[in-house]
Short mmCIF file of C-alpha atoms in Angstrom, two decimals:
data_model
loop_
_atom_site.label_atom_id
_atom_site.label_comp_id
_atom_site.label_asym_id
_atom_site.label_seq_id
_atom_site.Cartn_x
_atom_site.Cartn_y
_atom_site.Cartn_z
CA UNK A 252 -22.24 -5.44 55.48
CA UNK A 253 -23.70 -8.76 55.56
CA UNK A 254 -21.53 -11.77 54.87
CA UNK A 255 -22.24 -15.15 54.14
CA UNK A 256 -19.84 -18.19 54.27
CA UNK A 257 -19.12 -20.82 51.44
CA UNK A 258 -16.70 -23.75 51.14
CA UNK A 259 -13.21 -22.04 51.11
CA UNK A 260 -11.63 -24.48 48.31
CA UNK A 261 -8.09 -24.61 47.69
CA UNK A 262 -5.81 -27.38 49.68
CA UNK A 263 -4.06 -27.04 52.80
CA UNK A 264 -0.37 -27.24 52.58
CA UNK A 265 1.66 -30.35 53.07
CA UNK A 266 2.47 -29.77 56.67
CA UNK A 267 -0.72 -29.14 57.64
CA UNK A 268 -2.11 -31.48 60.71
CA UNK A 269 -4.34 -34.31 59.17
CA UNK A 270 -6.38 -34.76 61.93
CA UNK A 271 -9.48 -33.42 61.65
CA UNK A 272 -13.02 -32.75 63.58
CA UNK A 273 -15.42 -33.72 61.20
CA UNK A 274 -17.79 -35.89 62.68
CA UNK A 275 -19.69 -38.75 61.43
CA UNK A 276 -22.46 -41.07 63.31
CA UNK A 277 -25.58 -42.29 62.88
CA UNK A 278 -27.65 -39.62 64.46
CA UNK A 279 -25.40 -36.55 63.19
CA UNK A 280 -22.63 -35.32 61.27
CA UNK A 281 -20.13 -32.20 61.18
CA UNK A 282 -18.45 -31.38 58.31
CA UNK A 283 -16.24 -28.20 59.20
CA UNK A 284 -15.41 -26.07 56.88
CA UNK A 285 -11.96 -26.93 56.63
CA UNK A 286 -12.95 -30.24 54.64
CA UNK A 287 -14.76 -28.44 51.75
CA UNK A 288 -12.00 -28.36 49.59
CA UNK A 289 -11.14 -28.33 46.09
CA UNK A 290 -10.53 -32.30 45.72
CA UNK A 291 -13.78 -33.19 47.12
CA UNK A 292 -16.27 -31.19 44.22
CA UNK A 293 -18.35 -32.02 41.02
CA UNK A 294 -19.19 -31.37 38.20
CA UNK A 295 -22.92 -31.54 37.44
CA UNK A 296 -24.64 -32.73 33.84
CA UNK A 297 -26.14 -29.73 32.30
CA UNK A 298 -24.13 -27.24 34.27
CA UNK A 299 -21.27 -25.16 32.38
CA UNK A 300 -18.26 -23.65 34.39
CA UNK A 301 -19.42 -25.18 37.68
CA UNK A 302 -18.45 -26.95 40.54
CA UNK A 303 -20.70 -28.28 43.91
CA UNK A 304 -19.94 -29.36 47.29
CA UNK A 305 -22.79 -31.79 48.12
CA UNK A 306 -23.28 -31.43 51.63
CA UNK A 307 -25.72 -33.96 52.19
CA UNK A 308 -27.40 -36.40 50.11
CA UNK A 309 -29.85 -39.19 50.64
CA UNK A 310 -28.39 -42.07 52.26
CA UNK A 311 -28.82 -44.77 54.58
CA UNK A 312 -27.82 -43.87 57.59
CA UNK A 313 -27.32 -40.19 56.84
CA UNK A 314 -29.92 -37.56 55.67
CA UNK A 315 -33.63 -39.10 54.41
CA UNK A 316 -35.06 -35.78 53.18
CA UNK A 317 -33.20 -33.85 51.28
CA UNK A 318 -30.12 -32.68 49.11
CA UNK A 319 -27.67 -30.10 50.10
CA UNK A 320 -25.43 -28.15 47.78
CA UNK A 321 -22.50 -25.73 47.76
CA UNK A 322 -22.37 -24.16 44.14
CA UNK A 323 -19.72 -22.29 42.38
CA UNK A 324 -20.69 -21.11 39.41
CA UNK A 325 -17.76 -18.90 37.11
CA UNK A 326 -17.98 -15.75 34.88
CA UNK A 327 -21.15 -16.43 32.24
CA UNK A 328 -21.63 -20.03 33.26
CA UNK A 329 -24.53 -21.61 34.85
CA UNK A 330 -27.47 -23.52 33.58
CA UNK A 331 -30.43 -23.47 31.31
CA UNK A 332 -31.49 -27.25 32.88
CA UNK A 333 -30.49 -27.31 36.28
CA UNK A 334 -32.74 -29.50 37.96
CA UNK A 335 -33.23 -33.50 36.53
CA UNK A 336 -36.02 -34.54 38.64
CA UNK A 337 -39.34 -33.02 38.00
CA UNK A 338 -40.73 -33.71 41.13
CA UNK A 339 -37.71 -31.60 43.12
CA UNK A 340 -38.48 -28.60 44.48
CA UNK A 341 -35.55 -26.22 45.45
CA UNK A 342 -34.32 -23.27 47.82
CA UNK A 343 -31.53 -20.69 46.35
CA UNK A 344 -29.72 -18.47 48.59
CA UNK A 345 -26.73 -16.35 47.01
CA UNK A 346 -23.71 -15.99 49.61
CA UNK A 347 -21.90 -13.92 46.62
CA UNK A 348 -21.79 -12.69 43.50
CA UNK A 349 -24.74 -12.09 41.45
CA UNK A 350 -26.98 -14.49 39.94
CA UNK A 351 -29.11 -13.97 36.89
CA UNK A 352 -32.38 -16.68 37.76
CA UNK A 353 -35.44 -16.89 34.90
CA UNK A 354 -38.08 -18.14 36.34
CA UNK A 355 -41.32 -19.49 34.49
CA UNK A 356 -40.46 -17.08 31.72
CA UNK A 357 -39.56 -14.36 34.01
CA UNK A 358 -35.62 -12.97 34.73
CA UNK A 359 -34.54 -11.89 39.04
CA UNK A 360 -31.41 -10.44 39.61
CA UNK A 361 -30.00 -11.94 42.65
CA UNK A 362 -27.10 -10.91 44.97
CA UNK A 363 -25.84 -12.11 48.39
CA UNK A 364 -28.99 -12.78 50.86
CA UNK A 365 -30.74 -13.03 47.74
CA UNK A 366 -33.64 -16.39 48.42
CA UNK A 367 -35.27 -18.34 45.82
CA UNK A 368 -38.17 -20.50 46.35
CA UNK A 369 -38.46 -23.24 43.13
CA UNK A 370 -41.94 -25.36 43.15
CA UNK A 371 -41.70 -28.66 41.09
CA UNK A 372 -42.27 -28.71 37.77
CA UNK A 373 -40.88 -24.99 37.13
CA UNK A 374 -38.60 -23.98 34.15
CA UNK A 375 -35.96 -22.09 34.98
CA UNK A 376 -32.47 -21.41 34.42
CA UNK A 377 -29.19 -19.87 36.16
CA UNK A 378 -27.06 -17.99 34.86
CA UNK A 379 -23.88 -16.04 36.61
CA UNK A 380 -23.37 -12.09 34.26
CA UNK A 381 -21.01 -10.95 36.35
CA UNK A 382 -16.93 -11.04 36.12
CA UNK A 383 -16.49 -12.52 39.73
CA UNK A 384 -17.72 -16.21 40.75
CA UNK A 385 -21.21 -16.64 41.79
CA UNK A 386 -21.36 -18.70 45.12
CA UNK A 387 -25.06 -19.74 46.54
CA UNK A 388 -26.26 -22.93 48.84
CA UNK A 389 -28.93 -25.32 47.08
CA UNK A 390 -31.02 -27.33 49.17
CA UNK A 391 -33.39 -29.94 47.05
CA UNK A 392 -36.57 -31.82 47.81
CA UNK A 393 -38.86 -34.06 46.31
CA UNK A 394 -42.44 -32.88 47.05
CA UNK A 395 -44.89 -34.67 48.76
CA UNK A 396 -48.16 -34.18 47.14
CA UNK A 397 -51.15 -33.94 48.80
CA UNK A 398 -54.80 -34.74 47.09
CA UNK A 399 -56.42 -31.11 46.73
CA UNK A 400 -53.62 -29.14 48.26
CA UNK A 401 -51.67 -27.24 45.00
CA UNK A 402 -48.21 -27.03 45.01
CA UNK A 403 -46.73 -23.57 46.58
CA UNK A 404 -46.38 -20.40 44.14
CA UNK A 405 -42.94 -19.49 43.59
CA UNK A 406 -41.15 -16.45 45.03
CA UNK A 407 -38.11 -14.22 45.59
CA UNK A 408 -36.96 -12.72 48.37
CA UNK A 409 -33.74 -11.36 50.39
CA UNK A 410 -32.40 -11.86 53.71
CA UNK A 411 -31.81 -7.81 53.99
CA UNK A 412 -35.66 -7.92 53.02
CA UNK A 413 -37.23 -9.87 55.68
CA UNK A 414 -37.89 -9.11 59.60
CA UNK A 415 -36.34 -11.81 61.88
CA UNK A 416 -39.16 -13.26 64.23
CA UNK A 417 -38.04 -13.18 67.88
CA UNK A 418 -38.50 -16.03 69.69
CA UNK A 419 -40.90 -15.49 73.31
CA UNK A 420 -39.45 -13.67 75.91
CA UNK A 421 -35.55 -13.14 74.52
CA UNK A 422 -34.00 -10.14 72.09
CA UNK A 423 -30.98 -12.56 71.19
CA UNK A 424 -32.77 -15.72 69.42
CA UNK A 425 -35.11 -14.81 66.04
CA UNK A 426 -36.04 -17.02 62.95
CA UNK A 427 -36.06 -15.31 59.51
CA UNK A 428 -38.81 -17.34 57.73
CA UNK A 429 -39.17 -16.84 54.39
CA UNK A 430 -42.33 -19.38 53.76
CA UNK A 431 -45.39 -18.40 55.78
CA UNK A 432 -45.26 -21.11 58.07
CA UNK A 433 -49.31 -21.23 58.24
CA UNK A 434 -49.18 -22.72 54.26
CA UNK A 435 -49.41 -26.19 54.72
CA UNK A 436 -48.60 -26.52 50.81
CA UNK A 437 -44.49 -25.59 51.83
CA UNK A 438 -43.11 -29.46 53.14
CA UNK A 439 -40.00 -27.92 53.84
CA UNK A 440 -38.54 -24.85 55.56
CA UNK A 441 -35.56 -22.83 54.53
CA UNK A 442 -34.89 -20.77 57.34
CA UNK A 443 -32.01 -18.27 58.74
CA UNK A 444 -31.74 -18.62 62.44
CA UNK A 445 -30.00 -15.87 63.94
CA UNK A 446 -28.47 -15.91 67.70
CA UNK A 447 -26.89 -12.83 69.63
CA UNK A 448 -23.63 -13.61 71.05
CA UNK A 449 -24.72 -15.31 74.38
CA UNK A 450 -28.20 -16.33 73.32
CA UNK A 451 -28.95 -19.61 73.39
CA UNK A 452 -31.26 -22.53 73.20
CA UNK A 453 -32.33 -23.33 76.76
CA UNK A 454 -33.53 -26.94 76.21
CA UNK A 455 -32.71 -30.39 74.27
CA UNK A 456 -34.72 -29.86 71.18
CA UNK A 457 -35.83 -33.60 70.35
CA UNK A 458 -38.39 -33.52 67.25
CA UNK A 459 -39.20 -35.53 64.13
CA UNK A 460 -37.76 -32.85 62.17
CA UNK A 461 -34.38 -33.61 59.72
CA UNK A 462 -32.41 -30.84 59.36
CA UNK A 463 -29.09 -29.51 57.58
CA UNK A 464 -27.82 -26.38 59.24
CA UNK A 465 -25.08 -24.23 56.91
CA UNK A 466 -23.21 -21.82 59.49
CA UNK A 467 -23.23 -18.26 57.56
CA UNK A 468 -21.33 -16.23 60.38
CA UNK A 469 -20.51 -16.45 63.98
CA UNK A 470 -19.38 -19.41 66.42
CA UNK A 471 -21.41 -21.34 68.59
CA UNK A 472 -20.73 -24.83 70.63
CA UNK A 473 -23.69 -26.93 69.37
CA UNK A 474 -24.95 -29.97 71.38
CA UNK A 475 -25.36 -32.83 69.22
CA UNK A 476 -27.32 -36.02 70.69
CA UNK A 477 -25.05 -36.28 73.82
CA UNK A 478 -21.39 -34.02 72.39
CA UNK A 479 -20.91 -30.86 72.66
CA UNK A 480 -19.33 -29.35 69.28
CA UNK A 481 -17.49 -26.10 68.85
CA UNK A 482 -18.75 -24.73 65.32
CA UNK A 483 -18.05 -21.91 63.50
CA UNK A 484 -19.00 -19.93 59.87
CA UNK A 485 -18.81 -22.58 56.78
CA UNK A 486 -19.18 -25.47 58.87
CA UNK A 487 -22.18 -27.54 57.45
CA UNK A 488 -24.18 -30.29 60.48
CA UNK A 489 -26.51 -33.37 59.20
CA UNK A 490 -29.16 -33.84 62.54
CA UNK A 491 -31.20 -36.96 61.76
CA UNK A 492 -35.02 -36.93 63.35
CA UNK A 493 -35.20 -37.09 67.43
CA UNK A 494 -31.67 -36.11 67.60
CA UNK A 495 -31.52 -33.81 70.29
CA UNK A 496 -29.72 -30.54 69.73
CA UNK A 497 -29.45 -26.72 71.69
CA UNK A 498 -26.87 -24.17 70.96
CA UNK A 499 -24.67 -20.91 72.71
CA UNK A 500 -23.62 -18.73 70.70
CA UNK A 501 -20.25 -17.70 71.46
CA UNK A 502 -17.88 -14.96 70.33
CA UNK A 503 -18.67 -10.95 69.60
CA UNK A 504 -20.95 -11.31 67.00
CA UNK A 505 -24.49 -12.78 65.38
CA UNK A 506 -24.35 -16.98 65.29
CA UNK A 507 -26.66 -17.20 61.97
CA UNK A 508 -27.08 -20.82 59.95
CA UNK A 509 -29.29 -21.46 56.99
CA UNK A 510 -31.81 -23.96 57.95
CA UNK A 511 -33.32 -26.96 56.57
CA UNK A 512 -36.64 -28.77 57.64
CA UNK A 513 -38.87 -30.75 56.93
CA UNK A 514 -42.46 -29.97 58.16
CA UNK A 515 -46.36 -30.28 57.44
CA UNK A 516 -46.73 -33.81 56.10
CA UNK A 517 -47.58 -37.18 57.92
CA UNK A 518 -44.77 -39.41 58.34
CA UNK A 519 -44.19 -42.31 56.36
CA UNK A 520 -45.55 -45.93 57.87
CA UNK A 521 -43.06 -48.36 56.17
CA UNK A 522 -39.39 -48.07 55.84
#
């Protein structure tokens, strides 16, 4: 079965070594798992029985794009106004438990791999029915309009529903894309990239994408700008634009990380 990390909570005990390997410059940032703990969540307005991790947030010198959120969500609480910008569109994906989601008048049943695409401007609520916790990653944008293009139609989806896309001439590196990639309405991405253990990048990626990349299973050392970074599953990394990056996976099984990008839009000309 499938499993999908989230923020383990709780606090480590007292004699626990306080030196850490998070990881904090201007071009990246790790946040291992280890520092998603109960001390360091919210509460949001609107939300009942909830707590969030925010991951990443826009901020100078950190991430430009986007919002990133670890939710916890308790027996029959949730949301019936979750978002508070308009303009925000969002990306659900359930790690555990079961999520109830109306949509523009209509009610999904979610469970883990379970993938949400929100356009701005929706209604919809969230809701967790079941007696467990509901656990799912939020990743928030505002949408760049574009004269004559419409905004993208909602949808919902799975992980265990999709085909992974294998990348040219390998077997052990493959993209699950949930937005067709040819609809230039989508400004973000919301992918699952999935390496088998000893597949790798072979080159510096350097690109003008941001990205926040949510390690769901497996360990991998990561290069980041000019460090090389053991990471592993719940470990969350900020890459700013033009950082370069490559990964090999390491271990006995599947490196996979939920990934953020932003794509299809012509860059800004003033700060």
């Amino acid at each position: 079965m499938t499993q999908y990390a989230f923020p383990p909570g709780g606090l480590p005990e007292q004699d626990g070594d306080p030196v850490g390997t998070a990881i904090f410059t201007t071009a990246y940032a790790v946040l291992p798992a280890c520092t998603h703990r109960d001390i360091v969540t919210s509460l949001l307005p609107d939300w009942t029985d909830t707590r969030v991790w925010i991951l990443a947030r826009p901020l100078s010198g950190f991430a430009e794009t986007f919002a990133q959120y670890a939710v916890e969500v308790a027996p029959n609480g949730g949301s019936t106004r979750p978002e508070p910008n308009p303009d925000a569109q969002a990306v659900l994906f359930v790690a555990s438990g079961t999520m109830t989601l109306t949509l523009d008048g209509q009610t999904h049943t979610l469970t883990a791999g379970g993938y949400a695409y929100i356009p701005p401007h929706s209604a919809w609520t969230v809701h967790n029915p079941a007696d467990e916790p509901l656990q799912f990653h939020w990743v928030r944008k505002k949408y760049q309009s574009v004269p004559g293009l419409s905004r993208p139609d909602a949808f919902i989806t799975s992980d265990l529903e999709r085909t992974p896309t294998a990348m040219p001439n390998t077997d052990k590196w493959a993209t699950t894309r949930f937005a067709d990639p040819d609809d230039i309405r989508h400004d973000m991405h919301v992918n699952i990239v999935t390496f088998q253990p000893g597949g790798r990048i072979p080159f510096a990626e350097t690109h003008i994408m941001e990205h926040g990349l949510y390690v769901l299973e497996g360990e991998a050392d990561y290069l980041l700008n000019d460090q090389w970074v053991r990471v592993g599953a719940g470990d969350f990394m900020w890459l700013r634009a033009f950082c370069p990056q490559a990964c090999i996976a390491r271990g006995h099984k599947p490196f996979r990380y939920l990934l953020y990008k932003d794509v299809n839009r012509h860059p800004a000309l003033t700060l």
